[in-house]
CSV table of C-alpha atoms and ligand atoms in Angstrom, one decimal:
chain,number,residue,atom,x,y,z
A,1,UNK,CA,109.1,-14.5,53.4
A,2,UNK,CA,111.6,-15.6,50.3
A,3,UNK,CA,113.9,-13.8,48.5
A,4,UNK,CA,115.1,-10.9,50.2
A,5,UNK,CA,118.9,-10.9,49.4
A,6,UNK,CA,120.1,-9.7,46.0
A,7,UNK,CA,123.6,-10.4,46.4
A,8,UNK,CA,126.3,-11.0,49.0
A,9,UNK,CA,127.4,-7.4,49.1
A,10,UNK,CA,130.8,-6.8,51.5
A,11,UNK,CA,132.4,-8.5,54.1
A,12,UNK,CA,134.7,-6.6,56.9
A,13,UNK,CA,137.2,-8.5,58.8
A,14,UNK,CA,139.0,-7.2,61.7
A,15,UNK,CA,143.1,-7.6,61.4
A,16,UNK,CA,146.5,-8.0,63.4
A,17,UNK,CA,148.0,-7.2,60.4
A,18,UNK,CA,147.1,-4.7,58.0
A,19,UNK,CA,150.7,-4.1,56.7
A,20,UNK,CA,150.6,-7.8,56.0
A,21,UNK,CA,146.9,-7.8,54.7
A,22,UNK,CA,147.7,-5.4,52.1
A,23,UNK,CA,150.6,-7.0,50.6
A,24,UNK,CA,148.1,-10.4,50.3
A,25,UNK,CA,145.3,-8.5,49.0
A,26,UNK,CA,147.3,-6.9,46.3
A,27,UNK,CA,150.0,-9.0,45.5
A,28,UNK,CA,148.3,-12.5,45.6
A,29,UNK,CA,144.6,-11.8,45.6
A,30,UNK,CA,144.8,-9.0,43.3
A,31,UNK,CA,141.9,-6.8,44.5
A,32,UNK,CA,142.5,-2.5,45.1
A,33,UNK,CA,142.9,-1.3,48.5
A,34,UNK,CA,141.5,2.1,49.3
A,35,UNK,CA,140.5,4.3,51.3
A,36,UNK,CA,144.1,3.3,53.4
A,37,UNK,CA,144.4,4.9,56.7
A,38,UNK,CA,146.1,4.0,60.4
A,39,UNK,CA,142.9,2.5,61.3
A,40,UNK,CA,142.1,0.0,57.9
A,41,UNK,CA,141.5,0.2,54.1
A,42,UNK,CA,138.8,-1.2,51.9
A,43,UNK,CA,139.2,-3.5,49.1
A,44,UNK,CA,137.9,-3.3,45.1
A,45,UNK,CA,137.0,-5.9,43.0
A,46,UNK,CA,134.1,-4.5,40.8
A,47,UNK,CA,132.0,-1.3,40.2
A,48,UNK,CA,131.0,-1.8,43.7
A,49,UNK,CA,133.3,1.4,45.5
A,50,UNK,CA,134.2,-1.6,48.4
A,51,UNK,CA,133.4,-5.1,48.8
A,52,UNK,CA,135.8,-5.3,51.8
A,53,UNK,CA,136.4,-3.2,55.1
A,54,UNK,CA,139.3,-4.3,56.9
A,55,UNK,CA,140.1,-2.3,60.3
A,56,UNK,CA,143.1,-3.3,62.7
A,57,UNK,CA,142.2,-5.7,65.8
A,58,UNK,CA,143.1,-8.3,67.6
A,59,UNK,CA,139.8,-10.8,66.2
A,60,UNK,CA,141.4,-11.8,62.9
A,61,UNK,CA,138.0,-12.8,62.1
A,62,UNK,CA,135.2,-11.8,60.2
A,63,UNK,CA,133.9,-9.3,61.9
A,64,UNK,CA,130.5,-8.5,59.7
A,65,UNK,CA,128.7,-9.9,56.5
A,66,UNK,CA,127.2,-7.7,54.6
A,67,UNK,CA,123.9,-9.1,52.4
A,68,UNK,CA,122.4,-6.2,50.1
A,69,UNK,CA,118.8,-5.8,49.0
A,70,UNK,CA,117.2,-4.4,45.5
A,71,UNK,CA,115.4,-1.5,47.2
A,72,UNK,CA,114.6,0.3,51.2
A,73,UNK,CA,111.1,-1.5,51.2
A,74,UNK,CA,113.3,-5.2,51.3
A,75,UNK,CA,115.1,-2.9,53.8
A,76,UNK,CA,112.2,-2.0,56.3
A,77,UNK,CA,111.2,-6.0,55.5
A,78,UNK,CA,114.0,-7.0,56.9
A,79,UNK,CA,114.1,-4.6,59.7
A,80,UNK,CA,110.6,-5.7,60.3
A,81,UNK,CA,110.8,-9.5,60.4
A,82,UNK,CA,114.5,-9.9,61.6
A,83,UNK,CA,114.9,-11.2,65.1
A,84,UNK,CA,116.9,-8.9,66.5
A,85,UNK,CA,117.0,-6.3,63.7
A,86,UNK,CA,118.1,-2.4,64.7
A,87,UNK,CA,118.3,0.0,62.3
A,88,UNK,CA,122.1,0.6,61.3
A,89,UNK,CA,122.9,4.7,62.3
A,90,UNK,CA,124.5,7.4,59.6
A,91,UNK,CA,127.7,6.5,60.7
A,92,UNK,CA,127.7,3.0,60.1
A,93,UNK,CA,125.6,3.1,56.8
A,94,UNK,CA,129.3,6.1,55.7
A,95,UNK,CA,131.4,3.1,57.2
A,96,UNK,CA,129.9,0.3,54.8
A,97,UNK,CA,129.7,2.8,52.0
A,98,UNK,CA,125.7,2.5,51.5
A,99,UNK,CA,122.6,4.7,51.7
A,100,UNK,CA,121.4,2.2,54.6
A,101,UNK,CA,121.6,-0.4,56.7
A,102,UNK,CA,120.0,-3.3,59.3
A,103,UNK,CA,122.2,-5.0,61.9
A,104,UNK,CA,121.4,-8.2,63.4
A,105,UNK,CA,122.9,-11.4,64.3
A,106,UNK,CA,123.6,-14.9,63.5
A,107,UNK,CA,122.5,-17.7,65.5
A,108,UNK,CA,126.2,-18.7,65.8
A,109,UNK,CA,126.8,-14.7,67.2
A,110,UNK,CA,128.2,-13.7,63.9
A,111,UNK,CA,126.7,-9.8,62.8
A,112,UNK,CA,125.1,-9.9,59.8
A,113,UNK,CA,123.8,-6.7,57.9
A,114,UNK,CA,121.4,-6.2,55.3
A,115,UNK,CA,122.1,-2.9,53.2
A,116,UNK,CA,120.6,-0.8,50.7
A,117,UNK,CA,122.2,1.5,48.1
A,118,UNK,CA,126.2,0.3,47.6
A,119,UNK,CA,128.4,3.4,46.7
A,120,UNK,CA,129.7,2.4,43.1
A,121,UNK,CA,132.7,3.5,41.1
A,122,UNK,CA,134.3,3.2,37.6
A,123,UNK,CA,134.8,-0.6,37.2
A,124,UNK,CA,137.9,-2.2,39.3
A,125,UNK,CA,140.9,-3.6,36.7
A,126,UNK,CA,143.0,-5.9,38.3
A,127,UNK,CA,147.0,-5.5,37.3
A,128,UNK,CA,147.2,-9.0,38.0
A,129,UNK,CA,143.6,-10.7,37.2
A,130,UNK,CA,143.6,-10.3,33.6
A,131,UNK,CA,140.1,-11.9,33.5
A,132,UNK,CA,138.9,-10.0,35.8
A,133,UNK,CA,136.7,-10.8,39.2
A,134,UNK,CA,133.4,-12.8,38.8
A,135,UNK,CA,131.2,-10.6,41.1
A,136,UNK,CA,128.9,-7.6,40.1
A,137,UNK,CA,125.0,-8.7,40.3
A,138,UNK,CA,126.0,-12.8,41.7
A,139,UNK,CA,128.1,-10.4,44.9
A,140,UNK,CA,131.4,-10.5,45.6
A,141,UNK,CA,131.6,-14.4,46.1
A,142,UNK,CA,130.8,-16.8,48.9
A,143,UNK,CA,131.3,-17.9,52.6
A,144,UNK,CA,131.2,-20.5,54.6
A,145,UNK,CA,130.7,-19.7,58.2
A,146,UNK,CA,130.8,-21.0,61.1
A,147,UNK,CA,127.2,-23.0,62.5
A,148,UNK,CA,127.6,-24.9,65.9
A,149,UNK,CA,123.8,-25.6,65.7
A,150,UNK,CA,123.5,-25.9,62.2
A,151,UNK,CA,119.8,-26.4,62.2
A,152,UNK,CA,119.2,-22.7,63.4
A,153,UNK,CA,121.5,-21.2,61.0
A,154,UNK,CA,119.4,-23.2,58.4
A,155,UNK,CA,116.4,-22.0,59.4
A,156,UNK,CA,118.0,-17.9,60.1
A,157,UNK,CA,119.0,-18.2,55.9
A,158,UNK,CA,116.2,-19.9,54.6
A,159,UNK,CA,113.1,-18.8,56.6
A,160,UNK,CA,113.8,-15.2,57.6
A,161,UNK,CA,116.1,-14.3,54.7
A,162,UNK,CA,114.7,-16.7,52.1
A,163,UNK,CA,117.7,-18.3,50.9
A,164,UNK,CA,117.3,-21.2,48.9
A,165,UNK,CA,118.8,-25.0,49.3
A,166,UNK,CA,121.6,-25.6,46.6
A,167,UNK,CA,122.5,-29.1,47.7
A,168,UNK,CA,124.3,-30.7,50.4
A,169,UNK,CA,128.3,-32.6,50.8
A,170,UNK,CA,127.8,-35.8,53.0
A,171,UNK,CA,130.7,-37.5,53.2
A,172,UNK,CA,134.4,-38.0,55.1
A,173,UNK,CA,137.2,-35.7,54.0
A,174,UNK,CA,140.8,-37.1,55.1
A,175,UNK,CA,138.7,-38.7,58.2
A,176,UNK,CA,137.0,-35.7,59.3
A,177,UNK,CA,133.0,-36.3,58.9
A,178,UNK,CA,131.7,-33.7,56.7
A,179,UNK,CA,128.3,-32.4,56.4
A,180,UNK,CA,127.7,-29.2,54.6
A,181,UNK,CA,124.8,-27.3,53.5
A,182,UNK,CA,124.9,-24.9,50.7
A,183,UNK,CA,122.6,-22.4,50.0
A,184,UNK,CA,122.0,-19.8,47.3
A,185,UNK,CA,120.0,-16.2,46.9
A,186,UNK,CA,121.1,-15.4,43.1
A,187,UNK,CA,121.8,-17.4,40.2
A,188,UNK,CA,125.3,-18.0,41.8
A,189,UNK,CA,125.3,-21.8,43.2
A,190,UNK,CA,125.6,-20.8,46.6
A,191,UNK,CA,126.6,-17.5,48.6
A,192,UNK,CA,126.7,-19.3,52.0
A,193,UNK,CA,127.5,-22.3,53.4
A,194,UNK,CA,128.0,-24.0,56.7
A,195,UNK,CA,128.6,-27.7,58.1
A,196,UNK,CA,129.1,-27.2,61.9
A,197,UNK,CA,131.4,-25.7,64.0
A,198,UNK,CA,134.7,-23.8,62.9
A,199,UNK,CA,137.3,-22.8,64.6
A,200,UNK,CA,136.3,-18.9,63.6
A,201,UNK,CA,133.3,-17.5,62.2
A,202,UNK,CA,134.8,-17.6,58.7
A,203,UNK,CA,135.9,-20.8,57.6
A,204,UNK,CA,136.9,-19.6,54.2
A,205,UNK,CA,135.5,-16.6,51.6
A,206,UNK,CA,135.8,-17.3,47.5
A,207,UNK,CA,137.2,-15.1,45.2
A,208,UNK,CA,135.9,-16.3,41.3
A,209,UNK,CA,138.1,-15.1,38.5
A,210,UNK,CA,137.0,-15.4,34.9
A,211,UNK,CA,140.0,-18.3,33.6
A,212,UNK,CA,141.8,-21.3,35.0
A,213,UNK,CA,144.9,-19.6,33.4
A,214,UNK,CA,144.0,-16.7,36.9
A,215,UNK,CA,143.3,-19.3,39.2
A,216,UNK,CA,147.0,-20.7,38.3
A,217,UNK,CA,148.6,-17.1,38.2
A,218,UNK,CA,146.8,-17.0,41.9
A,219,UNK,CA,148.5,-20.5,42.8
A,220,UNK,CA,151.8,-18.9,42.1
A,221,UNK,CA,151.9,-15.5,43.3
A,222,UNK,CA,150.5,-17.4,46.5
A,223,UNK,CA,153.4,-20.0,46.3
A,224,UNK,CA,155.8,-17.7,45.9
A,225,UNK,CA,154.8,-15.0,48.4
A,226,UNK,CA,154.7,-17.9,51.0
A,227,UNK,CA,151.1,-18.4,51.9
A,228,UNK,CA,150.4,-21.2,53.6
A,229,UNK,CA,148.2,-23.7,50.8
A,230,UNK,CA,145.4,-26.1,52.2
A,231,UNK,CA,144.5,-27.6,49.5
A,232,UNK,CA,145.8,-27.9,45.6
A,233,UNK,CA,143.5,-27.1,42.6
A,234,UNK,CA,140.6,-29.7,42.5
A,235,UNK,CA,137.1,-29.4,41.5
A,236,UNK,CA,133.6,-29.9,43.3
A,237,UNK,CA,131.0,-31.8,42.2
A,238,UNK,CA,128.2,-29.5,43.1
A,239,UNK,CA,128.8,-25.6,42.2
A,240,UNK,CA,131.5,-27.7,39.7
A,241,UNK,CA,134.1,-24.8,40.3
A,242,UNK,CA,138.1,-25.4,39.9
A,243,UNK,CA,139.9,-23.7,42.9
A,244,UNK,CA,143.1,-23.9,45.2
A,245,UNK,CA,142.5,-22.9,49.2
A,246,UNK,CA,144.9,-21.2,51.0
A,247,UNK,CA,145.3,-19.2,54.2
A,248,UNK,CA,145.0,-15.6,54.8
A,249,UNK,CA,147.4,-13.4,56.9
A,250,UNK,CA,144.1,-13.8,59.6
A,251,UNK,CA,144.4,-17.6,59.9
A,252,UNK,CA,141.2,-18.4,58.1
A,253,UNK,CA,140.9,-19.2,54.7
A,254,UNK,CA,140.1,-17.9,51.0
A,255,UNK,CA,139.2,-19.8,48.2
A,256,UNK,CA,140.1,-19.0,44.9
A,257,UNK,CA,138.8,-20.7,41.9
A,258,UNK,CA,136.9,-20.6,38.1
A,259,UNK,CA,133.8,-21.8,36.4
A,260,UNK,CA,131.6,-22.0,38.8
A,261,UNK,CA,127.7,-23.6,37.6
A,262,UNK,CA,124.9,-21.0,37.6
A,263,UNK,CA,121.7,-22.1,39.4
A,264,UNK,CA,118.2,-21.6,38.2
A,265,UNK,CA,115.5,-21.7,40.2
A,266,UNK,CA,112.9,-22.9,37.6
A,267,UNK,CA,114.4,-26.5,36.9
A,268,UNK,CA,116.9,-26.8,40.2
A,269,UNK,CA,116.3,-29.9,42.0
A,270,UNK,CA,118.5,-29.7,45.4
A,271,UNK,CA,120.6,-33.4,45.7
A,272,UNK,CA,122.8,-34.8,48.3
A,273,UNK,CA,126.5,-35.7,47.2
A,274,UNK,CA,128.5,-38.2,48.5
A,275,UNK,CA,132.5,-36.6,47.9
A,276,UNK,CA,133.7,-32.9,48.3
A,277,UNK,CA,135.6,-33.0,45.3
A,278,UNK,CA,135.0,-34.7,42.1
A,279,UNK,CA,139.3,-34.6,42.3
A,280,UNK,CA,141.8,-33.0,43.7
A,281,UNK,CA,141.4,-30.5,46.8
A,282,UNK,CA,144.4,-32.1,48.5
A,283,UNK,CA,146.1,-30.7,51.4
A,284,UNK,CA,149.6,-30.5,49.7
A,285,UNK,CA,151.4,-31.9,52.6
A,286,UNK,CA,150.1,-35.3,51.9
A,287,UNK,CA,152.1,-35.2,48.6
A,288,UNK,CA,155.4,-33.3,49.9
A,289,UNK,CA,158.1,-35.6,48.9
A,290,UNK,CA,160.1,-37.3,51.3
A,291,UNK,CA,163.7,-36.5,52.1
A,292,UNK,CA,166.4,-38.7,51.7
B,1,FE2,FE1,134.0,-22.4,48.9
């Protein structure tokens, strides 16, 4: 079975802080909330209606990833050949704004759902983004995610949802041993990734913006509205995209970058690199200058 997943479709994350999680999303990420109630809000990037459900709880973690399909026979495929799978009921389909949907999980316990049939809406225009959000048909971005036995969470994307292998980052990073496998299921270089165990199911989720000029405009509404940064604007040498990380108000991390490579199947050849970044990516405290 190969080639299942269109697109990476939503993501919900359950949060401490909404207050605080609205003012990020709008202010620094510059995505649309809506849909705002005690309980959560959704967020807009595209002429998908949501491509994020936030709800209030103590996880501040991802709480579900949502991978959408072309049509409800990939659907019943899925429900079919997923370990695990249980139809999704009326009520969580209305929560996730589509016609249907499969729940499952992980092999690192993390819920993943396949969908059918997104709600859409008049395209999302950022105030701040004057590019505009990289999404629509490549999804809403990309996540890395936690894998403490990396081989199974291999063989979950690839085998039963028919992901494809992008490449691979062996190297050291700042001493810490990294080994990352990325993987994609659209032209987009990857949609997932995963290199061990993380402290929370989401390491980090990207946001692509059409110029470097947004990805700097990001850097300073995030500097100034005193997010935490992990690592200054650099570039990677596989999906070759030019991005800054930071922290949410959750603890785990979004990536925000520009120009990332398109894959295509037909002449890809997967290859192993040997640096995370071709430069940059450094964790600004390294460079914080010393006081006299
Ligand atoms: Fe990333």
């Amino acid at each position: 079975m190969t080639g299942s997943i269109d697109q990476l479709g939503y993501l919900a994350f359950e949060v401490s802080d909404l207050n605080a999680w609205e003012s990020f999303a709008t202010n620094v990420l510059g995505l649309g909330v809506v849909d705002r109630t005690e309980r959560g809000f959704a967020l807009r990037m595209d002429d998908h209606a949501a491509r994020f459900f936030l709800t209030q709880g103590p996880a501040d973690d991802l709480a579900a990833v949502g991978w959408e399909v072309a049509d409800e026979q990939e659907l019943d495929r899925v429900l079919a050949t997923l370990p695990g799978a249980r139809e999704g009921t009326a009520e969580e389909a209305a929560a996730r704004a589509v016609v249907r949907l499969v729940i499952a999980r992980d092999p690192a316990g993390t819920q993943v759902e396949v969908a059918y049939g997104p709600a859409r809406a008049e395209p999302f225009v950022s105030p701040l983004v004057r590019s505009g959000f990289v999404a629509g048909a490549h999804g809403l971005g990309h996540l890395v995610v936690s894998a403490p036995e990396p081989r199974d969470t291999a063989a979950f994307y690839q085998d039963l949802l028919g992901f494809k292998l992008s490449d691979r980052i062996v190297c050291t990073f700042y001493g810490y041993p990294v080994d990352i496998t990325f993987l994609h299921t659209n032209e987009r270089h990857h949609s997932v990734a995963f290199g061990g165990p993380q402290p929370k199911r989401l390491h980090h989720f990207l946001l692509e913006v059409g110029s470097i000029d947004d990805v700097g405009a990001a850097l300073d509404r995030a500097i100034a509205g005193g997010v935490r940064i992990a690592q200054m604007l650099g570039r990677h040498p596989n999906d070759k995209m030019i991005s800054f990380y930071a922290f949410t108000p959750s603890g785990f991390q979004f990536e925000y970058g520009t120009g990332g490579r398109l894959v295509d199947d037909a002449t890809w050849q997967p290859t192993t690199h040997d640096r995370v970044s071709e430069w940059g990516h450094h964790p600004p405290e390294r460079y914080a200058p010393r006081r006299k």
